[in-house]
XYZ file of C-alpha atoms in Angstrom:
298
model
C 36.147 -51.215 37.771
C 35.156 -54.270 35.701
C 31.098 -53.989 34.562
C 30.530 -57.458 36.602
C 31.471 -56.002 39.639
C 29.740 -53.160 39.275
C 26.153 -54.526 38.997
C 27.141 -56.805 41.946
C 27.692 -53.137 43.961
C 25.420 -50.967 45.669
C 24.191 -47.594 44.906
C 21.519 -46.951 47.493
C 22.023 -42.934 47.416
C 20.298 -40.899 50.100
C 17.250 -38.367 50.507
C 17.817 -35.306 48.650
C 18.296 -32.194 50.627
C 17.691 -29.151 50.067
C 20.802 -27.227 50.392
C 20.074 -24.037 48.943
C 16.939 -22.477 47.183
C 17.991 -20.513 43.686
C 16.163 -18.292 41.374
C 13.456 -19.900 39.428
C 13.764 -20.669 36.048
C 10.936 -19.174 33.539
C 8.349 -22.456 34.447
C 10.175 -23.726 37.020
C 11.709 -23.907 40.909
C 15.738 -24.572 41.268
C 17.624 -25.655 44.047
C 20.997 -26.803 44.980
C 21.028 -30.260 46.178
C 22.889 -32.706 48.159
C 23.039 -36.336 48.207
C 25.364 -39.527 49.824
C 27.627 -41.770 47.714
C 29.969 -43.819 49.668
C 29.509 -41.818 52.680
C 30.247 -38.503 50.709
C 28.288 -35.465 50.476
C 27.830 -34.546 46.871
C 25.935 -31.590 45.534
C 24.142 -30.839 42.905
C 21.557 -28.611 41.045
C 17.921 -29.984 41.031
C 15.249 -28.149 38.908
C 11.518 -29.408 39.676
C 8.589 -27.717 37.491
C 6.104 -25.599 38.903
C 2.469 -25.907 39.665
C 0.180 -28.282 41.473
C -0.266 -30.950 38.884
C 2.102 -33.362 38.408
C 1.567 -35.715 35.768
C -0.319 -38.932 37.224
C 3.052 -40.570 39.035
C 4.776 -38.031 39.120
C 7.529 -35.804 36.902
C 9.708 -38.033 34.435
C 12.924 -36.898 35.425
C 16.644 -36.941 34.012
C 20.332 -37.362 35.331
C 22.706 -34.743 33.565
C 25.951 -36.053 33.546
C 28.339 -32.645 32.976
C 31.777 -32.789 30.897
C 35.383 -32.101 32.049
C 35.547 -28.972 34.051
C 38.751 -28.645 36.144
C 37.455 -29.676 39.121
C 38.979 -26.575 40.682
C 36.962 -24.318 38.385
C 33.433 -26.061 38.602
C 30.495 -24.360 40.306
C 27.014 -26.429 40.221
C 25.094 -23.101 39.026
C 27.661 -22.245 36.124
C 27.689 -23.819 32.630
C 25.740 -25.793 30.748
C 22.706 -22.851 31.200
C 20.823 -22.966 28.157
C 21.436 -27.065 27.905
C 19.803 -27.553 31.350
C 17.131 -24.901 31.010
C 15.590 -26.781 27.947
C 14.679 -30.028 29.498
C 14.002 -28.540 32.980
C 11.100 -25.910 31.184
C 9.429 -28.829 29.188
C 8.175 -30.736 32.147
C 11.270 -32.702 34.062
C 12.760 -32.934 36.832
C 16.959 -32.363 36.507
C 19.438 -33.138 38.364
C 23.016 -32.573 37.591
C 25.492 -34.089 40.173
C 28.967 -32.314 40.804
C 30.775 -35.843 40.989
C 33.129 -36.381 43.836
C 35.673 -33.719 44.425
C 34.061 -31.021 42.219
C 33.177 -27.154 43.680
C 31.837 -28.181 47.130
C 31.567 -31.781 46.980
C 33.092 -34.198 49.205
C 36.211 -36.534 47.894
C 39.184 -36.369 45.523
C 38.695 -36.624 41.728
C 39.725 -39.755 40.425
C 38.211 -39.599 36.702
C 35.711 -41.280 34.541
C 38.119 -43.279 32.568
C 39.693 -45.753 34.706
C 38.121 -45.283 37.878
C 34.841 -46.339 38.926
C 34.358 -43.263 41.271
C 32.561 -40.885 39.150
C 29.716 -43.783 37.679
C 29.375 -44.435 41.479
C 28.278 -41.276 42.549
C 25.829 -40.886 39.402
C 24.171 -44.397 40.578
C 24.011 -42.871 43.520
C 22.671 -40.111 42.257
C 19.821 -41.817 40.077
C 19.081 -43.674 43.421
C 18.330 -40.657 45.060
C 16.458 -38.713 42.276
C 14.105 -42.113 42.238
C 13.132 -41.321 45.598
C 12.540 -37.767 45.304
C 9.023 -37.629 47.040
C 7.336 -35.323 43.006
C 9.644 -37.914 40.575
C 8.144 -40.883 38.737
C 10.412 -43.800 39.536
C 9.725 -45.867 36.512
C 10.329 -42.840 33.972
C 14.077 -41.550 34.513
C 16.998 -41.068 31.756
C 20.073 -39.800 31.304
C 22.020 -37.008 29.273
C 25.774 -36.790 29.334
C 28.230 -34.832 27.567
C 31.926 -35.547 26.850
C 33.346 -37.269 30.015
C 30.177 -37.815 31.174
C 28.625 -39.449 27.950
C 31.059 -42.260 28.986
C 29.677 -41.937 32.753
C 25.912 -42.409 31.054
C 27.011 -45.280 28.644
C 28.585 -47.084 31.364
C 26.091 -46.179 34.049
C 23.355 -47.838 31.115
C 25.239 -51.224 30.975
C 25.583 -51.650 34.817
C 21.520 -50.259 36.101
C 18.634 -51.504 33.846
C 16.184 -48.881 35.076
C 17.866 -45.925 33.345
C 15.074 -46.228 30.710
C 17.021 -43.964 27.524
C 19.632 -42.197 27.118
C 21.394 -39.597 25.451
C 24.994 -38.578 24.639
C 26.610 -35.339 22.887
C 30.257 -34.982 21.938
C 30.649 -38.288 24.115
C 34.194 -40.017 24.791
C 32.407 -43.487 24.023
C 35.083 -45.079 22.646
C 36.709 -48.464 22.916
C 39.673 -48.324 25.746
C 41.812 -48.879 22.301
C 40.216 -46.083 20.562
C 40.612 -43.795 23.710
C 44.511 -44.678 23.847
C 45.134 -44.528 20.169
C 42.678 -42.535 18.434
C 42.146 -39.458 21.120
C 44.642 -36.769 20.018
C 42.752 -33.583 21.449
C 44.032 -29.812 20.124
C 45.235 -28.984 23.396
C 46.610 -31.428 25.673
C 44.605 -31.873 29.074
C 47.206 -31.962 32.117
C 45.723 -32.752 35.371
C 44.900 -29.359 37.885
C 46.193 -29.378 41.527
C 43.246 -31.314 42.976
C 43.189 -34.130 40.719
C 47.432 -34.622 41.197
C 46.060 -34.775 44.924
C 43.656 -37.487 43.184
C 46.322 -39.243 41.752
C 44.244 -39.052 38.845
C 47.003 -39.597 36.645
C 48.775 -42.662 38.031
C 45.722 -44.468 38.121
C 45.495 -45.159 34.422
C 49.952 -45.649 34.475
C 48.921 -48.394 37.524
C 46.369 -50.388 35.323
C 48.860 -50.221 32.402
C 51.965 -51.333 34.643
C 49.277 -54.249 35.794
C 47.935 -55.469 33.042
C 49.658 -53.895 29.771
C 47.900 -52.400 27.419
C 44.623 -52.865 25.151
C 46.814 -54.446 22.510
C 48.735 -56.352 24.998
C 45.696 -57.910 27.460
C 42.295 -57.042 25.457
C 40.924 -59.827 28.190
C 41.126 -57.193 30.690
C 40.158 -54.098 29.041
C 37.222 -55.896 27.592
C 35.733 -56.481 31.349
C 35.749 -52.698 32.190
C 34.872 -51.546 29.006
C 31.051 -50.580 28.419
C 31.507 -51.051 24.832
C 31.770 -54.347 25.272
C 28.273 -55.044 27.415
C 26.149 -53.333 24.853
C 23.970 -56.340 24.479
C 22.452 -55.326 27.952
C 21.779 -51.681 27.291
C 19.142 -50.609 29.439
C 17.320 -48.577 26.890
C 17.277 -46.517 23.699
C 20.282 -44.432 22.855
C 20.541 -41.149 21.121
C 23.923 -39.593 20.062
C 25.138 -36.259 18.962
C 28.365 -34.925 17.433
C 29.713 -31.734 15.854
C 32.266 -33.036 12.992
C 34.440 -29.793 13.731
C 34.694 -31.441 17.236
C 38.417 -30.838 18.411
C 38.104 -32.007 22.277
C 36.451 -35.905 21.057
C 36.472 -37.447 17.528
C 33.089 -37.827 15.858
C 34.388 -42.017 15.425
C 33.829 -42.575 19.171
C 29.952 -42.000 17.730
C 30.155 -43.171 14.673
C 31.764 -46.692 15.588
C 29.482 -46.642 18.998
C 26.266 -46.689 16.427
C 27.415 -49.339 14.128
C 28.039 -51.785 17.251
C 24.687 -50.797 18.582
C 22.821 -51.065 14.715
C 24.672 -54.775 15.068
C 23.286 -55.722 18.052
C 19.317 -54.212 16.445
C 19.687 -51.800 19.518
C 17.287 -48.820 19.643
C 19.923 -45.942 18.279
C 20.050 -42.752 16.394
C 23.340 -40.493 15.592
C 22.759 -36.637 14.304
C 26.251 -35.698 13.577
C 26.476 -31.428 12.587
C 28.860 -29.907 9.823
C 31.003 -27.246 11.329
C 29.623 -27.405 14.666
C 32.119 -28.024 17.588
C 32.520 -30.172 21.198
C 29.666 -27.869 22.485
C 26.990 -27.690 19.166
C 27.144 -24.493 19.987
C 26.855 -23.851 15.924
C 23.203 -25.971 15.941
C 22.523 -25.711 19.307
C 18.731 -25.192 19.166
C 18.472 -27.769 16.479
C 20.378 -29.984 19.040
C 18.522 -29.354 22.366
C 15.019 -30.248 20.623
C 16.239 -33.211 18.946
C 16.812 -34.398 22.440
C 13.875 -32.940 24.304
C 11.937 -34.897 21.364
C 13.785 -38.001 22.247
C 13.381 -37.781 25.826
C 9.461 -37.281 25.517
C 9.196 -40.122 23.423
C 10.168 -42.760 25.582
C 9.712 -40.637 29.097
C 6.346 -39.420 28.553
């Protein structure tokens, strides 16, 4: 779990296969995926643009890291719709990974929080993508909302190649901030897969272990992302509505002030009214990151 040990891991991926071909989109071809991360078959939905003339290289391509879904409930070709369409119809390749033990894919969910399961299978992921016979290899990012802004900010401090990123509504928070400061407007409580998971007694067994933020900072301070920012592999946009019930607009706001200290490459657009999803400024939102992306991917 600690950052260290991560770098000092693995993540060779796989090939992507082809699992399943899908509708097109309006400019472009969409499939559903699969992929190996420690020896587990994990699916996802891959969009590649059409036509014959890939920019010299190949696509730039991006990593969409999807929120909290019970993992139960999660299908790779539901949600996030509109959010994937816009970056997958203005000339990238995306692919959005399930994550272990979500719809169809292989393993038990163990969370993004205090296990490194999830980051390992989007490494894995990023691995694979980079192979992917139409992507450019030196032009990939990554977008992640919620639960898996913290997957991108953590997957940013451990593989340098992820060349920019971008968060929305992201739990990006200090461990102490996450423990102390995270009082959502309905409590999450853990569905039948992830009790399987043991998803909960994971964070009580790092707690019985080695006490709390408060009590051991030494500890939480080697897992926590927050604290590697000085090796961020790349320029960092965030978003946040401020009527956001699900993750407080300070997980942002304090992530851009550590960032502005360290002269990191970062920008925060934070939305009046608008909630977890931006659904309020949601065009607004998408193009501010399409913008973003094309800056530094194209």
């Amino acid at each position: 779990m600690s950052i260290e040990a991560m770098r000092k891991k693995d993540y060779p991926g796989s090939e992507l296969t082809i699992e399943q071909t899908l509708e097109d989109g309006s400019n472009y071809h969409q499939y559903i995926a699969s992929y190996k991360s420690e020896g587990l078959q994990i699916f996802g939905l891959l969009s590649v643009p059409m036509g014959n003339n890939p920019p010299a290289g190949g696509w730039p391509a991006i990593i969409f890291n999807h929120g909290y879904i019970p993992p139960e409930q999660y299908k790779t070709t539901e949600k996030y719709v509109a959010y994937f369409d816009a970056f997958a119809k203005n000339g990238y390749i995306v692919f959005k990974p399930d994550y272990r033990g979500f719809g169809d894919s292989e393993g038990k969910p163990e969370g993004a929080y205090y296990s490194p399961a999830y980051t390992t299978d989007v490494l894995n992921a990023f691995s694979s993508l980079k192979k992917y016979r139409e992507v450019n290899s030196k032009k990939l990012g990554m977008w992640g909302h919620s639960m898996g802004g913290n997957i991108t900010l953590r997957s940013m401090v451990i593989n340098p190649d992820i060349k920019v990123g971008v968060i929305w509504g992201g739990v990006v928070g200090t461990y102490d901030e996450l423990m102390n400061k995270w009082h959502r407007a309905s409590p999450w409580t853990p569905s039948e897969r992830e009790i399987q998971g043991h998803i909960t007694s994971i964070r009580q067994n790092l707690i019985q272990k080695y006490g709390t933020p408060q009590q051991n900072p030494t500890f939480w301070h080697i897992i926590d992302p927050r604290y590697f920012l000085r090796d961020i592999s790349g320029p960092l946009q965030l978003q946040h509505g401020l009527a956001d019930e699900e993750v407080p607009p300070l997980f942002s706001e304090s992530l851009k002030n550590d960032l502005d200290n360290l002269g990191k490459p970062v920008e925060l657009y934070t939305y009046p009214g608008a909630d977890h999803n931006l659904s309020q400024d949601l065009d607004m939102a998408l193009q501010r990151s399409v913008d973003f992306f094309d800056k530094y991917l194209k």
